[in-house]
Each structure stands twice: as structure tokens, then as C-alpha cells.
Amino acid sequence: MWEKKPLLLIALATAAILVGTTITMVLPFAWVNTETDRIASVTPYTPLQQEGRDIYIREGCNNCHTQTIRPLVTEVLRYGDYSKSGEFVYDRPFLWGSKRTGPDLARIGGKYPDAWHYKHMDSPRSMVPKSNMYDYAWLRKSTLDPVMSERKMKVLGFPYTQEQLAQLKGKNELDAVVAYLQKLGSDIAWRKAAEVTIVGELKNPYPDTAHRSMEEWEVIYSEHCAACHGGHLEGEIGPHLDGANYTDEELFSLIFNGIPDGGMPAFSSLGTNKVWKITNFVKYYVQGEDHP
Amino acid sequence: MEKPVYNTDIVRSFVHWSLLWGLVAILVGVIVSLQMVEPDLNFPPYLTFGRLRPIHTNAGIYGWGVGVIFATFIYMVQRLCKTPLWSNKLAKFQLWFFNATIIASAITLLLGYTTSKEYHEMEWPIDVMVVILWVVFAVNILMTILKRQEEQMYISLWYMMAALVGVAILYLVNAAALPVSLFKSYSAYAGTNDANVHWWFGHNAVAMALTAPPLAMFYYFLPKTTGVPIYSHRLSIIAFWSLIFMYLWTGAHHLLWTPVPDWVQTLAMAFSVMLIAPSWGSVFNGYLSMNGQWHQMKENYLVKFLIIGLTFYGLQTLQGPMQAIRSFSAFIHYTDWVPAHIHMGTMGWVSMISYASIYYLVPRIYGRELYSVPLANMHFWLTLVGQLVWSISLWVAGVLQAGMWNATNSDGSLTYTFMETMVEMYPYWWARAAGGFIFFLGIIIFIYNLFMTVRKGKDVVAPIVTAAGRN
Amino acid sequence: MDWAAILYLGVTFGLFAIFVAIVIHTCRDKHKETGEAPKYTMLEDD
Ligand code: HEM
Ligand code: HEM
């Protein structure tokens, strides 16, 4: 039969290849990105956000960061609500990635205030000393091109206004990246839904040990809070903290749930024990007395 | 019958250039592995991890992998068909166009012109170049097969033909894009669809560029080296049809637990597991061909490369299906386990078989004996040790990382923050860089050995010279 | 069973039948000599 007929062999091989192709690659178009997937609150990117996305692609951020959260317990705890198909309908190309050298960014939008991102992008290691993400401060030096941006929006078929294009003038590439990051995953209101309620009475497990374990607690504080509130609670991106202003319970709840609209992240994923340690550190820290 | 005059010059040129791109790929591999442990080795805007990693992967697959495919296919097709290459002019064009494409890819990727789709990062003008290149190559090989003087079609020809069609279909479909300018385009597919199309491409690029062609080489160079035929040609045929049929169903095993429809994932999982059969069909065929010849494992450096390469293929095709199972994927997907899998395939299987093929070719296309067998043995050991250090350190790292990502406290909260898990990776990443460096030393010795073969090697006796067909 | 399940089963069996046909075609005794011939011719001097 085909053993001595190359053209027949090629035709049959092509047919063999096309069966799986048709079923697993062509057929799914009938289900994916159709009305059933659609999520009303998901909107296309604005010119500024799309520019940021293109810079994200240009710099290959996807080589270290994924953008899809799987419906697995620990993954949802760490990164937020799992990803839905309808959230990606405006993504050309998709940016799910394949390797998490850095954390997933699918729901980074709204996790931090803009100021945090600027500081982090300028020099990640100034905030997270052991990070292997390199500085992107140099993105500040390049400006955006409204003409090109308009062409992109037309090709993508996204709505835009002349005002939005005009606003691109005077913005730099880093502004665009931050705008893009803040949009990621925030089209659906998942943060409110994810808020963990603490059951039972709050009870400080470390009363009166205030000054003994401060060293240990400080380490935890430095890792999670210092980037925004400063090494001595003096405030930077977040406000100056003074433990005297709160009761134990107030402070604990503040840290545990964060202030989602104010740029203060929730720390419930650290667990109650660590949050209590931080609470006590903030509560009893007196500058100049405990630690030089 | 008059001996046909085979085109050997073009094989030489492809060997030279693929060696150069292989060297570049591996060197950049070492550089990115160091950037992961020492971020100060980033030099923006061009020499950052984000831009260099795609250069590493594309130079590896397209420069090294495909370069060797060009060299060996052109060599094999002429001999298996007992006829000279259909068009020498076209082959010459292919050589220069190949290099132009690789250079254009490297430059545009450094400049940040990228689609971000893995192994398909190059922007659309380069896609056009790739298509021209592949058509020219495919036409030349197919025409040579059509006017062959040998009626029989050996299994290597089958795999070659499948690869020619396969790569063409995959590349074209995944390349569909809406251009904005010369260096910027947007995928024709969006979101979940784009992901599914892309990994249909991605996984089958592995099938059609990193599995079928090395199998064609293995099936050709092993019998040629040992002097005894393969165990069963008919087994190789059954494995052939099953392999090319089943591979195409499995793309979504890269997308388990993502928003891709569940049934697509389930099919991918099932077919991945079934793929063990045709893969191991070839592995058994290879091992059984060694019946009575195992002593050559000790005596013949070529056999060492081929059989250990095949062994890596066997391990790869057991590990791959395991990773394609949902529960296992939940654990290791996104971790450092996956690069360990990849590099067992690329450094172990693809590179070892390519090394063996080139060791076989160079003495014949130059009519010289290999300059130094001890150096070739040393190359073998550096390659083997380098690859094992690379992969083993990252398997351990991957399991550790996955364990830490998933660890929870008794109150249901996470035990480790992301950074607490990441700092644990540094020692393993250092070990990986060291493994890569050992592997790199191997290819340096390889190139030196080949260079000296051409410069100083002893001329060999008549039969091999005719094989080289120089005149 | 709904039509989708029947189709699904039908396709599965159809594919399996093709596979069996290929195996039988390749392995039948008559085919032994021609099937194995290429592995010897490829070893001829080139
Ligand atoms: C000295 C040898 C090599 C070294 C040191 C090396 C190093 C690396 C590193 C550091 C990465 C990035 C992994 C990550 O992001 O976590 C990588 C990725 C990759 N390398 Fe290599 N590599 C080597 C050889 C090769 C060869 C010979 C090939 C191909 C023929 C290859 C193909 C790839 C591919 C396909 C990826 C992408 C992995 C992914 O998508 O997750 N590598 N390599
Ligand atoms: C039966 C055969 C195989 C199966 C079922 C298989 C399965 C898989 C799976 C499930 C993944 C995804 C891992 C993850 O991200 O969680 C993967 C990745 C990969 N495999 Fe295999 N594998 C097979 C053989 C091979 C071979 C022979 C090679 C040759 C080099 C190879 C190269 C790769 C590469 C390059 C990737 C990385 C893709 C990426 O994420 O960038 N695989 N494989």
C-alpha cells in the first residue's frame, strides 16, 4: 500500500495529524469565548493599559510571571479567586505563562497602591532584598506614542476616546506598566467575596510578653510591612503607625483583613498566629527604646 | 550501477552553522541560568533575563535542533534514496536563508520585538521567513524522495516526511496574527482560545521538531554505526502511525486546571498516557537492535551517545505522561520540575543524538578519521554528567518548591510566603548553572575535536571517501 | 444514550478498528519479507 508511495504516505500522515487537531484545537472554538463565558464586568484595555501590556510583553515579564490561578486550595489562598475564561476575552495574546519564578500576577490589580508598584519596579530588591527581579526604573525614560496607540486600538477593535490618547502625552512607559498591573484581575469583585471572617472571640495569645519577643516579631514585620510603613513604623507608602491608637482586636482585624480600598493588603494568608505577633510588635514598638 | 554524486558540501555547511548556533544557545543558557541567581548580571534594555531567555530557547530549538535536522536530513535522504539531492541551488539558498532567519530572530528578540508565545516569539515578518525556509526545504526533500532510485522507503524517511508536513501545519496556524506595524502584531485568537491553539502548537513542536527528526536520525545512524539492522522495521511502522496520530491530542496537558474546557484537558491527559506505547515501541526497537552488540557500548563512543540518548528519550516519555495527569500537574506545574523535564529532552535526547549524528557525518563528509576518540569519550561524560546535574538538582528543587507552595498550617493558612519558598531555590539554581557549565565544556571539546579532525585528521581509506562523494 | 455518546463510542471504535487494520496489514506473514526489506537495503554501502 503506502509503503512505497510517498505521496500517499504523506496524505495519510496529514490525515492522521488532522484528526486530533480538529477535535482538540478547532472544535473548542464552539464553546470558548462565546456568550456562556462572557462576564459583563470585564472591559477591554484602555490605551494606557494596553501600552503597559505591550511593554510587559516586550520585556518578557511572562518568562517569570504566570497569569492564571488554578482552582486549588493553596493557590486561591495565595493569589486570590481562580481564573475564569471570560476574564481573558480581550487578551491577545494570552499571557498565562508556564513558569512561576516570580509570583502569579493574575490578580495583582488592587493588591498594592500605585506608589508600591513604582517603588518596586524601580528597584525590586530595595523592597524584597532576595528577589531576582531586576530593576525596571529605566522604563521611566521612554515616553508613549499616541499615534501608534490609536492604531493598536483600531486593530484590536477596542473603544477609546481622543481624550484618553491625549493623556498618553507626558506619561512614560512605567506609568503604562503600573496602569496595566492595576487592571489585572480586578474586573470582577473577588476581593470582597474572599474576605475571611474570623469566628469566635479574638484573644491575644501573647499578652504581657511585649518586650521579650520583640526581636523575633520584628523580623516578621520587616518582611511584610516595612516596605510600606518603614523600618521604624515612620510611614512611607502607608501611614505612620502608632500602636497606642488601637486596641489589640482593632489592630489584629486591620492587619488580617487589610483596607482593600486604601491600598493596605490583607494578611489573612499568614495565619492568625503570625498576625498576632505582628499586632503585638506594632502595639508595643517604641522607637529608640526597643531597637536602635 | 554508477554511484550517484551526492551533495556533501551543503551538509558540511549545515553542520558548521548548526554547531555555531548550538554553541550560542548553550552559552546563552548558561548566562540566563546565572541571571536567575545573580540579578546584577542583567544589563537593560537588551541583555535582561526577560529578553535573553527566548533567545536561548529559540536558538536551541531552531538554530541547533533544526540546523542539525537540515544537515542530517539532506545527508540521509540522498543515501536512503540512492539519488543526489533534487536541487543544489535551492539547498544553497536554504543555507543562507536559514542563517539570515536565525540572525534576524536574534536581533529582533534582543530589541524586544516579540509575540510572547513560547517558541513562537518571533514577530510576523520572521514568521514569513520561516515559512519560506521550510517550504524550500520540504520541496527539496520531497522531490528527492519522489525521484528516488531505491524503491524501499526506510522508516527514517517516514519520520522525515511527517515532520515536514507537521511543522508546516503547526507553524502556520499558530502564526495567524493581526499586524499593527512591521514589528508588532496581535494574535488572531483571544484568551483561552489563544492558549489552546498555542499549546497545540507548543506540544507538537516538541513532537515534530524534537521527537520525529531525532527518531529519524536514531533509526538511521544506529544501524549504520553498529553494522546490524534494526530489530524490527514493522514495529517501527506501527509505532510511527500511533505516534503521529496521538501526539496531536495532547496539547492541553500544558493547560490542566486552567479555564480551557475540561473535556479537552481530559482527552489530552488520556492520550498523553497512551503515548507511552509508541514512544516505548521505538525505545524497545532500539534496545533490541543492540542484541549481541552490547559490547559496542564499551568500545564505540557513537553507540554510547545513541543508546544513552535513547534512554533519555525513554525516561522523558515516561515522565511526560506522568506530568500530564491532573493530580501530578497540580503539584509540579509552574515549578522548577518542568525545566528539568525539558532539559532531559533537549540536552539528553536531542543533543546526544545530534552529537552522535555529527560524529558520524564529519569523518565521512571530510574523508578524515576522527582526530581523537579519547576526547570524544570525554565529551560524552561531560554531556552526561552536565545533564544529570542540571536535571536532578531541579527535580529536587521542583518537589521542594511544590511542597512549600502547598504547605498549610493547622488553621488553614499558608505556611510559607512566596519569598520564603523562593530563597530555597538559590542553591539548586547554582547547581543547575554548574551542570550547564559542565555541559558547555563538553560542546567546546566537541567543536575542538571536529576542528582538529578537519585540519589534522588522517585521511581514511577509499569506501568512506566515496561516501563523501567529493569531486 | 444520547447521540453524542453514541458518536463518541462510534468514533472510538472506528479509530481502534483502523489501528487494528494497520497492525494486521503490517504484521501478516505475507508481508514479512517486504515489511522488513528496507532495514537491510539501508545498510548497503553508500
Ligand atoms: C548548558 C546548557 C543549558 C543551560 C545552562 C540552560 C539553561 C536554561 C535556563 C536557565 C532556562 C530557564 C528556566 C527557567 O525559566 O526557570 C532554560 C529554559 C529552556 N531551555 Fe535551556 N539550557 C541549556 C541547554 C538547552 C538546550 C540545548 C536546549 C534546546 C535544544 C534548551 C532549551 C530550553 C527550553 C525549550 C527552555 C524553556 C523552558 C520553559 O519553557 O519552561 N536548553 N534553559
Ligand atoms: C510521551 C511524551 C511526552 C509527554 C506526554 C510530555 C508531557 C509534557 C507535559 C505534561 C509538559 C508540561 C509540564 C507542565 O508545564 O506542567 C511538558 C513540557 C515540556 N516537554 Fe514534554 N512530554 C513528552 C516528551 C517530551 C520530549 C521527547 C521532549 C523533547 C525535548 C519534551 C519537551 C518538553 C518541553 C520543551 C516542555 C516545556 C513546555 C513549556 O512549558 O515551555 N517532552 N511535557
Short mmCIF file of N, CA and C in Angstrom, two decimals, chain A residues 36-111:
data_model
loop_
_atom_site.label_atom_id
_atom_site.label_comp_id
_atom_site.label_asym_id
_atom_site.label_seq_id
_atom_site.Cartn_x
_atom_site.Cartn_y
_atom_site.Cartn_z
N THR A 36 -21.69 32.12 26.75
CA THR A 36 -21.71 31.44 28.05
C THR A 36 -20.53 31.82 28.94
N ASP A 37 -19.41 32.14 28.31
CA ASP A 37 -18.23 32.56 29.09
C ASP A 37 -18.31 34.00 29.56
N ARG A 38 -19.08 34.78 28.84
CA ARG A 38 -18.96 36.23 28.98
C ARG A 38 -19.25 36.70 30.41
N ILE A 39 -18.43 37.63 30.86
CA ILE A 39 -18.64 38.24 32.18
C ILE A 39 -18.85 39.73 31.91
N ALA A 40 -20.01 40.23 32.30
CA ALA A 40 -20.38 41.60 31.91
C ALA A 40 -19.39 42.64 32.41
N SER A 41 -18.83 42.43 33.60
CA SER A 41 -17.99 43.48 34.18
C SER A 41 -16.58 43.52 33.58
N VAL A 42 -16.25 42.56 32.72
CA VAL A 42 -14.90 42.56 32.14
C VAL A 42 -14.86 43.52 30.95
N THR A 43 -13.94 44.47 31.00
CA THR A 43 -13.88 45.50 29.96
C THR A 43 -12.55 45.43 29.20
N PRO A 44 -12.53 45.95 27.96
CA PRO A 44 -11.27 45.97 27.21
C PRO A 44 -10.26 46.89 27.88
N TYR A 45 -9.02 46.80 27.43
CA TYR A 45 -7.98 47.66 27.98
C TYR A 45 -8.10 49.06 27.43
N THR A 46 -7.76 50.05 28.27
CA THR A 46 -7.69 51.43 27.78
C THR A 46 -6.37 51.58 27.03
N PRO A 47 -6.21 52.67 26.26
CA PRO A 47 -4.93 52.85 25.55
C PRO A 47 -3.73 52.74 26.49
N LEU A 48 -3.80 53.37 27.66
CA LEU A 48 -2.67 53.34 28.58
C LEU A 48 -2.39 51.92 29.07
N GLN A 49 -3.47 51.21 29.45
CA GLN A 49 -3.30 49.83 29.94
C GLN A 49 -2.75 48.93 28.84
N GLN A 50 -3.26 49.11 27.61
CA GLN A 50 -2.78 48.26 26.51
C GLN A 50 -1.31 48.53 26.23
N GLU A 51 -0.90 49.80 26.31
CA GLU A 51 0.53 50.11 26.15
C GLU A 51 1.33 49.38 27.21
N GLY A 52 0.82 49.38 28.44
CA GLY A 52 1.51 48.69 29.53
C GLY A 52 1.62 47.21 29.25
N ARG A 53 0.54 46.65 28.71
CA ARG A 53 0.55 45.23 28.39
C ARG A 53 1.60 44.92 27.32
N ASP A 54 1.69 45.80 26.33
CA ASP A 54 2.67 45.58 25.27
C ASP A 54 4.11 45.68 25.80
N ILE A 55 4.31 46.55 26.79
CA ILE A 55 5.65 46.66 27.38
C ILE A 55 5.95 45.40 28.21
N TYR A 56 4.93 44.94 28.92
CA TYR A 56 5.05 43.69 29.68
C TYR A 56 5.51 42.57 28.75
N ILE A 57 4.91 42.52 27.54
CA ILE A 57 5.29 41.50 26.56
C ILE A 57 6.71 41.76 26.05
N ARG A 58 6.98 43.02 25.74
CA ARG A 58 8.30 43.35 25.18
C ARG A 58 9.42 42.96 26.15
N GLU A 59 9.19 43.23 27.44
CA GLU A 59 10.24 42.93 28.42
C GLU A 59 10.21 41.48 28.88
N GLY A 60 9.30 40.69 28.34
CA GLY A 60 9.29 39.26 28.67
C GLY A 60 9.01 38.98 30.14
N CYS A 61 8.15 39.80 30.77
CA CYS A 61 7.79 39.55 32.17
C CYS A 61 7.16 38.15 32.29
N ASN A 62 6.52 37.70 31.19
CA ASN A 62 5.86 36.39 31.19
C ASN A 62 6.85 35.23 31.33
N ASN A 63 8.14 35.50 31.19
CA ASN A 63 9.11 34.44 31.40
C ASN A 63 9.29 34.10 32.88
N CYS A 64 8.87 35.01 33.77
CA CYS A 64 8.97 34.74 35.20
C CYS A 64 7.60 34.73 35.88
N HIS A 65 6.60 35.36 35.26
CA HIS A 65 5.31 35.51 35.93
C HIS A 65 4.20 34.82 35.15
N THR A 66 3.37 34.06 35.84
CA THR A 66 2.19 33.49 35.20
C THR A 66 1.01 34.43 35.43
N GLN A 67 -0.07 34.18 34.70
CA GLN A 67 -1.30 34.96 34.90
C GLN A 67 -2.51 34.06 34.83
N THR A 68 -2.49 32.99 35.58
CA THR A 68 -3.72 32.20 35.67
C THR A 68 -3.70 31.44 36.98
N ILE A 69 -4.80 31.56 37.71
CA ILE A 69 -4.86 30.93 39.03
C ILE A 69 -5.74 29.70 38.93
N ARG A 70 -5.19 28.58 39.36
CA ARG A 70 -5.94 27.33 39.23
C ARG A 70 -6.87 27.15 40.44
N PRO A 71 -7.96 26.42 40.27
CA PRO A 71 -8.90 26.23 41.39
C PRO A 71 -8.37 25.22 42.40
N LEU A 72 -7.25 25.54 43.00
CA LEU A 72 -6.65 24.66 44.02
C LEU A 72 -6.57 25.46 45.31
N VAL A 73 -6.79 24.78 46.43
CA VAL A 73 -6.95 25.49 47.70
C VAL A 73 -5.81 26.47 47.98
N THR A 74 -4.58 25.96 47.95
CA THR A 74 -3.47 26.82 48.35
C THR A 74 -3.24 27.93 47.34
N GLU A 75 -3.56 27.63 46.09
CA GLU A 75 -3.32 28.64 45.06
C GLU A 75 -4.29 29.80 45.22
N VAL A 76 -5.54 29.48 45.53
CA VAL A 76 -6.54 30.53 45.73
C VAL A 76 -6.20 31.34 46.98
N LEU A 77 -5.72 30.64 48.01
CA LEU A 77 -5.31 31.33 49.24
C LEU A 77 -4.19 32.32 48.95
N ARG A 78 -3.24 31.90 48.12
CA ARG A 78 -2.05 32.71 47.90
C ARG A 78 -2.31 33.86 46.94
N TYR A 79 -3.08 33.58 45.88
CA TYR A 79 -3.18 34.58 44.82
C TYR A 79 -4.57 35.19 44.65
N GLY A 80 -5.60 34.54 45.19
CA GLY A 80 -6.95 35.07 45.02
C GLY A 80 -7.82 34.12 44.21
N ASP A 81 -9.06 34.56 43.96
CA ASP A 81 -10.06 33.74 43.28
C ASP A 81 -9.48 33.14 41.98
N TYR A 82 -9.89 31.90 41.67
CA TYR A 82 -9.33 31.25 40.48
C TYR A 82 -9.79 31.94 39.19
N SER A 83 -9.02 31.79 38.12
CA SER A 83 -9.26 32.50 36.87
C SER A 83 -10.44 31.91 36.10
N LYS A 84 -11.22 32.80 35.48
CA LYS A 84 -12.36 32.36 34.66
C LYS A 84 -12.06 32.68 33.19
N SER A 85 -12.56 31.83 32.31
CA SER A 85 -12.32 32.02 30.88
C SER A 85 -12.73 33.42 30.41
N GLY A 86 -13.87 33.88 30.90
CA GLY A 86 -14.39 35.17 30.47
C GLY A 86 -13.52 36.36 30.81
N GLU A 87 -12.58 36.17 31.73
CA GLU A 87 -11.71 37.28 32.11
C GLU A 87 -10.62 37.56 31.07
N PHE A 88 -10.48 36.63 30.11
CA PHE A 88 -9.35 36.76 29.19
C PHE A 88 -9.76 37.11 27.76
N VAL A 89 -11.05 37.42 27.56
CA VAL A 89 -11.54 37.56 26.18
C VAL A 89 -10.86 38.70 25.42
N TYR A 90 -10.26 39.64 26.13
CA TYR A 90 -9.59 40.74 25.42
C TYR A 90 -8.08 40.56 25.35
N ASP A 91 -7.61 39.40 25.75
CA ASP A 91 -6.16 39.17 25.80
C ASP A 91 -5.65 38.61 24.48
N ARG A 92 -4.95 39.41 23.73
CA ARG A 92 -4.27 38.95 22.51
C ARG A 92 -2.82 39.38 22.60
N PRO A 93 -1.89 38.51 22.76
CA PRO A 93 -2.03 37.09 23.03
C PRO A 93 -2.39 36.83 24.49
N PHE A 94 -2.68 35.56 24.83
CA PHE A 94 -2.84 35.18 26.23
C PHE A 94 -1.48 35.28 26.92
N LEU A 95 -1.48 35.52 28.23
CA LEU A 95 -0.19 35.64 28.93
C LEU A 95 -0.16 34.74 30.15
N TRP A 96 -0.70 33.54 30.01
CA TRP A 96 -0.78 32.65 31.18
C TRP A 96 0.58 32.19 31.65
N GLY A 97 1.55 32.08 30.73
CA GLY A 97 2.90 31.68 31.13
C GLY A 97 3.00 30.21 31.49
N SER A 98 4.24 29.77 31.77
CA SER A 98 4.42 28.36 32.10
C SER A 98 5.34 28.16 33.30
N LYS A 99 5.88 29.24 33.84
CA LYS A 99 6.86 29.07 34.91
C LYS A 99 6.71 30.20 35.93
N ARG A 100 6.62 29.83 37.23
CA ARG A 100 6.48 30.83 38.28
C ARG A 100 7.79 31.07 39.00
N THR A 101 8.71 31.73 38.31
CA THR A 101 9.92 32.14 39.01
C THR A 101 9.56 33.24 40.00
N GLY A 102 8.64 34.12 39.59
CA GLY A 102 8.05 35.12 40.49
C GLY A 102 6.60 34.73 40.73
N PRO A 103 5.89 35.48 41.61
CA PRO A 103 4.50 35.12 41.92
C PRO A 103 3.56 35.32 40.74
N ASP A 104 2.40 34.66 40.79
CA ASP A 104 1.37 34.85 39.78
C ASP A 104 0.85 36.29 39.86
N LEU A 105 0.53 36.86 38.69
CA LEU A 105 0.05 38.25 38.68
C LEU A 105 -1.40 38.38 38.20
N ALA A 106 -2.10 37.25 38.08
CA ALA A 106 -3.45 37.33 37.52
C ALA A 106 -4.36 38.26 38.33
N ARG A 107 -4.13 38.38 39.64
CA ARG A 107 -4.98 39.24 40.45
C ARG A 107 -4.18 40.30 41.20
N ILE A 108 -3.10 40.77 40.57
CA ILE A 108 -2.27 41.77 41.24
C ILE A 108 -2.99 43.11 41.33
N GLY A 109 -3.95 43.35 40.40
CA GLY A 109 -4.65 44.63 40.39
C GLY A 109 -5.32 44.92 41.73
N GLY A 110 -5.04 46.10 42.29
CA GLY A 110 -5.68 46.47 43.55
C GLY A 110 -5.03 45.87 44.78
N LYS A 111 -4.03 45.02 44.60
CA LYS A 111 -3.39 44.45 45.79
C LYS A 111 -2.55 45.50 46.49
#
